[in-house]
Short mmCIF file of C-alpha atoms in Angstrom, two decimals:
data_model
loop_
_atom_site.label_atom_id
_atom_site.label_comp_id
_atom_site.label_asym_id
_atom_site.label_seq_id
_atom_site.Cartn_x
_atom_site.Cartn_y
_atom_site.Cartn_z
CA MET A 247 13.34 20.70 101.34
CA GLY A 248 9.76 19.40 101.16
CA ALA A 249 8.67 22.22 103.56
CA ILE A 250 10.21 24.88 101.69
CA VAL A 251 8.63 23.74 98.60
CA ALA A 252 5.16 23.38 100.16
CA VAL A 253 5.40 27.09 101.48
CA GLY A 254 6.38 28.44 98.50
CA THR A 255 3.34 26.91 96.75
CA ALA A 256 0.90 27.90 99.40
CA LEU A 257 2.29 31.61 99.04
CA VAL A 258 1.35 31.37 95.40
CA VAL A 259 -1.58 29.85 95.15
CA THR A 260 -3.39 31.04 97.95
CA PRO A 261 -4.00 34.45 96.83
CA TRP A 262 -5.92 32.71 93.91
CA VAL A 263 -7.87 30.62 96.23
CA VAL A 264 -9.15 33.31 98.29
CA ARG A 265 -10.06 35.48 95.22
CA ASN A 266 -12.33 32.75 93.57
CA ALA A 267 -13.70 32.06 96.89
CA GLY A 268 -14.78 35.56 97.43
CA ALA A 269 -15.71 36.70 93.55
CA VAL A 270 -17.36 33.46 92.30
CA ASP A 271 -18.14 31.46 95.53
CA VAL A 272 -15.70 28.41 94.06
CA VAL A 273 -12.33 27.34 96.32
CA ALA A 274 -10.13 26.53 93.49
CA VAL A 275 -6.92 27.68 91.93
CA SER A 276 -8.58 28.20 88.66
CA THR A 277 -12.13 28.47 87.57
CA LEU A 278 -12.76 29.13 83.72
CA SER A 279 -9.19 27.52 82.15
CA PRO A 280 -9.61 23.79 83.07
CA ALA A 281 -13.33 23.78 82.60
CA SER A 282 -12.74 25.22 79.33
CA ALA A 283 -10.03 22.83 78.64
CA LEU A 284 -12.51 19.99 79.54
CA ALA A 285 -15.04 21.35 77.10
CA GLY A 286 -12.59 21.77 74.29
CA ALA A 287 -10.57 18.36 74.58
CA ASN A 288 -14.23 16.46 74.68
CA CYS A 289 -16.48 17.25 71.82
CA PRO A 290 -16.76 15.67 68.33
CA SER A 291 -13.80 17.48 66.69
CA SER A 292 -11.35 16.20 69.36
CA TYR A 293 -12.68 12.40 69.23
CA HIS A 294 -12.92 11.97 65.53
CA GLY A 295 -10.91 13.23 62.32
CA PRO A 296 -7.77 14.84 62.37
CA GLY A 297 -7.97 16.73 65.60
CA LEU A 298 -8.40 13.52 67.46
CA GLY A 299 -6.94 13.90 70.80
CA SER A 300 -6.46 17.46 70.67
CA TRP A 301 -8.20 20.79 71.66
CA ASP A 302 -10.91 22.87 69.76
CA TYR A 303 -12.02 26.31 70.72
CA ALA A 304 -14.80 25.97 68.56
CA CYS A 305 -16.09 23.60 71.16
CA VAL A 306 -15.81 25.92 73.93
CA ALA A 307 -17.54 28.81 72.20
CA ALA A 308 -20.46 25.95 71.34
CA ALA A 309 -20.58 25.00 75.25
CA ARG A 310 -21.42 28.59 76.38
CA PRO A 311 -25.50 29.25 76.43
CA SER A 312 -26.82 30.31 72.62
CA ALA A 313 -22.87 29.93 71.60
CA MET A 314 -22.33 33.68 73.20
CA SER A 315 -19.07 35.28 73.93
CA GLU A 316 -17.61 35.35 77.50
CA ALA A 317 -18.16 38.96 77.20
CA GLU A 318 -21.68 38.84 76.18
CA ALA A 319 -22.19 36.31 78.99
CA ALA A 320 -20.95 38.48 81.50
CA GLU A 321 -23.00 41.51 80.11
CA ARG A 322 -25.95 38.93 80.72
CA GLY A 323 -25.34 38.43 84.06
CA LEU A 324 -23.43 34.88 83.93
CA THR A 325 -20.68 34.64 86.54
CA GLU A 326 -17.54 32.45 85.84
CA ARG A 327 -19.24 29.79 88.28
CA ASP A 328 -21.97 29.59 85.74
CA LEU A 329 -20.00 29.39 82.64
CA THR A 330 -17.63 26.65 84.47
CA ASP A 331 -20.80 24.90 85.09
CA GLU A 332 -21.96 24.98 81.33
CA TYR A 333 -18.31 24.17 80.22
CA ARG A 334 -18.12 21.13 82.60
CA SER A 335 -21.65 19.58 81.80
CA ALA A 336 -20.70 19.80 78.21
CA ALA A 337 -17.92 17.81 78.78
CA VAL A 338 -18.89 15.06 81.21
CA THR A 339 -22.00 14.87 78.79
CA HIS A 340 -19.85 13.94 75.68
CA VAL A 341 -17.62 11.60 77.56
CA ARG A 342 -20.62 9.47 78.76
CA GLU A 343 -22.08 9.20 75.01
CA ASN A 344 -18.71 8.08 73.78
CA LEU A 345 -17.14 6.17 76.38
CA ASP A 346 -16.16 3.36 73.05
CA ARG A 347 -13.99 6.40 72.14
CA LEU A 348 -12.22 7.39 75.43
CA PRO A 349 -9.26 4.97 75.09
CA LEU A 350 -8.34 5.54 71.37
CA VAL A 351 -8.59 9.26 72.36
CA VAL A 352 -6.45 9.01 75.52
CA ALA A 353 -3.87 7.01 73.33
CA ALA A 354 -3.78 10.15 70.73
CA ARG A 355 -3.36 12.65 73.60
CA GLN A 356 -0.47 10.73 74.74
CA ALA A 357 0.92 10.81 71.08
CA ARG A 358 0.91 14.33 70.82
CA ALA A 359 1.83 15.27 73.81
CA TRP A 360 5.07 13.09 73.52
CA SER A 361 5.66 14.23 69.62
CA ILE A 362 4.75 10.70 68.35
CA TRP A 363 2.12 12.19 65.85
CA ASP A 364 2.01 13.42 62.65
CA PRO A 365 4.64 16.19 62.65
CA ARG A 366 2.71 18.51 60.25
CA ASP A 367 -0.32 18.55 62.03
CA LEU A 368 1.75 19.49 65.23
CA ALA A 369 3.61 22.05 63.24
CA ARG A 370 0.36 23.36 62.26
CA ARG A 371 -1.03 23.62 65.54
CA ASP A 372 2.19 25.27 66.77
CA ALA A 373 2.21 27.67 64.02
CA ASP A 374 -1.34 28.96 65.23
CA GLU A 375 0.22 29.63 68.57
CA SER A 376 2.75 32.20 66.82
CA ARG A 377 5.59 29.41 66.13
CA ARG A 378 7.19 28.81 62.93
CA TYR A 379 6.24 25.80 61.19
CA GLY A 380 9.35 24.89 59.23
CA VAL A 381 11.03 24.66 62.67
CA GLN A 382 8.47 22.87 64.64
CA VAL A 383 7.78 20.48 61.66
CA ARG A 384 11.67 19.51 61.94
CA ALA A 385 11.77 19.33 65.44
CA ARG A 386 8.85 17.25 66.21
CA PRO A 387 10.30 13.84 65.03
CA ILE A 388 13.50 14.64 67.14
CA GLU A 389 11.42 15.05 70.45
CA GLY A 390 9.23 12.01 69.62
CA ALA A 391 12.37 9.83 69.18
CA PHE A 392 14.03 11.45 72.34
CA ALA A 393 10.81 10.63 73.93
CA VAL A 394 11.11 7.07 73.25
CA ALA A 395 14.69 6.76 74.13
CA GLY A 396 14.07 8.53 77.50
CA ALA A 397 11.01 5.98 78.20
CA VAL A 398 13.41 2.91 77.73
CA GLY A 399 16.47 4.61 79.72
CA LEU A 400 13.66 5.25 82.68
CA VAL A 401 12.66 1.32 82.34
CA VAL A 402 16.65 0.38 82.50
CA LEU A 403 17.05 2.55 85.37
CA LEU A 404 14.13 1.35 87.44
CA ARG A 405 15.21 -2.04 86.97
CA ARG A 406 18.93 -1.39 88.07
CA ARG A 407 18.08 1.11 90.55
CA GLY A 408 14.84 0.44 91.88
CA LEU A 409 12.82 3.09 93.86
CA ARG A 410 15.60 5.38 93.82
CA ALA A 411 14.75 5.94 90.35
CA PHE A 412 11.12 7.02 90.78
CA VAL A 413 12.22 10.73 91.55
CA LEU A 414 12.71 10.73 87.56
CA VAL A 415 9.60 8.82 86.87
CA ALA A 416 7.40 11.06 88.75
CA PRO A 417 7.28 14.24 86.38
CA VAL A 418 6.77 11.74 83.42
CA LEU A 419 3.66 10.09 84.97
CA ALA A 420 2.48 13.76 86.22
CA VAL A 421 2.50 14.86 82.59
CA ALA A 422 0.99 11.55 81.33
CA VAL A 423 -1.79 11.69 84.14
CA SER A 424 -2.29 15.49 83.25
CA VAL A 425 -2.66 14.99 79.28
CA ALA A 426 -4.93 11.90 80.07
CA LEU A 427 -7.26 14.12 81.69
CA SER A 428 -7.12 16.97 79.47
CA TYR A 429 -5.58 16.90 76.20
CA GLY A 430 -2.49 16.48 74.22
CA ASN A 431 -0.21 19.35 73.16
CA PRO A 432 3.89 18.80 72.88
CA ARG A 433 4.37 22.16 75.32
CA PHE A 434 2.98 19.79 78.43
CA ASN A 435 6.07 17.51 78.31
CA VAL A 436 8.40 20.51 79.49
CA THR A 437 8.23 19.31 83.02
CA ALA A 438 9.46 15.83 82.06
CA GLN A 439 12.33 16.94 79.61
CA PRO A 440 15.13 16.79 82.62
CA SER A 441 13.66 13.63 83.42
CA LEU A 442 13.91 11.96 79.95
CA ALA A 443 17.27 13.77 79.37
CA ILE A 444 18.92 12.22 82.20
CA ALA A 445 17.18 8.73 81.23
CA VAL A 446 18.68 9.01 77.73
CA ALA A 447 22.09 10.08 79.03
CA ALA A 448 22.05 6.68 81.32
CA LEU A 449 20.72 4.47 78.48
CA ALA A 450 23.55 5.95 76.39
CA GLY A 451 26.32 4.86 79.27
CA TYR A 452 25.01 1.47 79.88
CA TRP A 453 25.14 0.76 76.06
CA LEU A 454 28.76 2.12 75.47
CA ARG A 455 29.66 -0.19 78.40
CA TRP A 456 27.96 -3.17 76.93
CA TRP A 457 29.50 -2.34 73.69
CA HIS A 458 32.99 -1.79 74.99
CA HIS A 459 32.57 -4.94 77.27
CA ARG A 460 31.44 -7.20 73.99
CA ARG A 461 34.33 -5.71 72.02
CA SER A 462 36.82 -6.49 74.63
CA ALA A 463 35.51 -10.11 75.35
CA GLY A 464 35.64 -10.47 71.20
CA ASP A 465 39.18 -9.39 71.04
CA ASN A 466 40.41 -11.70 74.01
CA ALA A 467 38.53 -14.62 72.11
CA ARG A 468 39.82 -13.80 69.04
CA VAL A 469 43.44 -13.45 70.74
CA GLN A 470 42.97 -17.07 72.29
CA GLY A 471 41.78 -18.47 69.07
CA ARG A 472 45.06 -17.80 67.52
CA TRP A 473 47.14 -18.78 70.16
CA ARG A 474 45.36 -22.07 70.49
CA GLY A 475 45.22 -22.56 66.59
CA ARG A 476 48.84 -21.60 66.08
CA PRO A 477 51.20 -24.69 65.00
CA SER A 478 53.75 -25.34 67.68
CA THR A 479 57.18 -24.93 66.39
CA LEU A 480 58.03 -28.68 66.15
CA ASP A 481 54.87 -29.03 64.19
CA SER A 482 55.99 -26.67 61.75
CA MET A 483 59.60 -27.93 61.33
CA ALA A 484 58.05 -31.77 61.12
CA PRO A 485 57.95 -32.14 57.40
CA SER A 486 61.65 -31.10 56.69
CA MET A 487 63.17 -31.90 59.66
CA PRO A 488 65.23 -35.19 60.03
CA PRO A 489 63.94 -37.87 62.64
CA ALA A 490 67.05 -37.58 64.56
CA LEU A 491 66.71 -33.84 64.96
CA MET A 492 63.20 -34.19 65.92
CA VAL A 493 63.86 -36.38 68.74
CA ALA A 494 66.65 -33.96 69.90
CA SER A 495 64.12 -30.94 69.66
CA ALA A 496 61.52 -32.61 71.73
CA ARG A 497 64.24 -32.47 74.71
CA ARG A 498 63.97 -29.92 77.16
CA LYS A 499 67.36 -28.23 76.33
CA PRO A 500 67.48 -27.61 72.23
CA TRP A 501 69.34 -30.24 70.40
CA TRP A 502 72.42 -27.77 69.78
CA VAL A 503 72.95 -27.78 73.18
CA PRO A 504 75.66 -30.22 74.48
CA ASP A 505 74.29 -32.32 77.36
CA ARG A 506 76.52 -32.16 79.69
CA THR A 507 75.13 -35.15 82.41
CA ARG A 508 76.40 -37.70 79.65
CA SER A 509 79.93 -38.93 80.12
CA ALA A 510 82.16 -38.15 77.09
CA VAL A 511 82.76 -41.35 74.70
#
């Protein structure tokens, strides 16, 4: 199965690598996209203010020489490799100058990617990408709660199943790493949704079994408590029973059954 996946990936990726190596002298799957993602995610507007942890196209434009467009850069003889170098240089420079802000920025990126952020801001950015604001602003809190429940479920599965559950954790870790290195957007967590769904289902199953076991144990304890605290027939009859009848009731046989072992008088 692993070999099939590797061959399929190679068939898809190899043409792009060959094209980039011949056209721009860069052996990579993509040239401008990763570099522009770095430039837009590592700039003043994505390190401070309401855009913390997000991506800003204005930063990509500012990273170009003289803030020209990509078309203008191509007309002036700048290649994709030149623009990639400009984007990457601007991003690296900003990161080095703001290392103290990096932990907060990475945390904000994760919060955005898993929808644990202001739903209005996330919905507004989704609306800029042609999605409906009203639908997104209602969906984001649900997605955030789903992500938290899924994370708890993955922890429970790891504790109970060990390394066998790592196949579910791997997609989540891949998303978290890619978000930490780029920027936060809820659509990035799509590949982790199946793992989170399985983890939530497992967590619900564990909780239901725990609740059923606790309820059954409570019912058994209450039943035993009733029988232990229930007065015996002799005790309930004692106040109104004559002493002679109480002695007869203490025998194995009821007092009204004649004792045939005794001789008749």
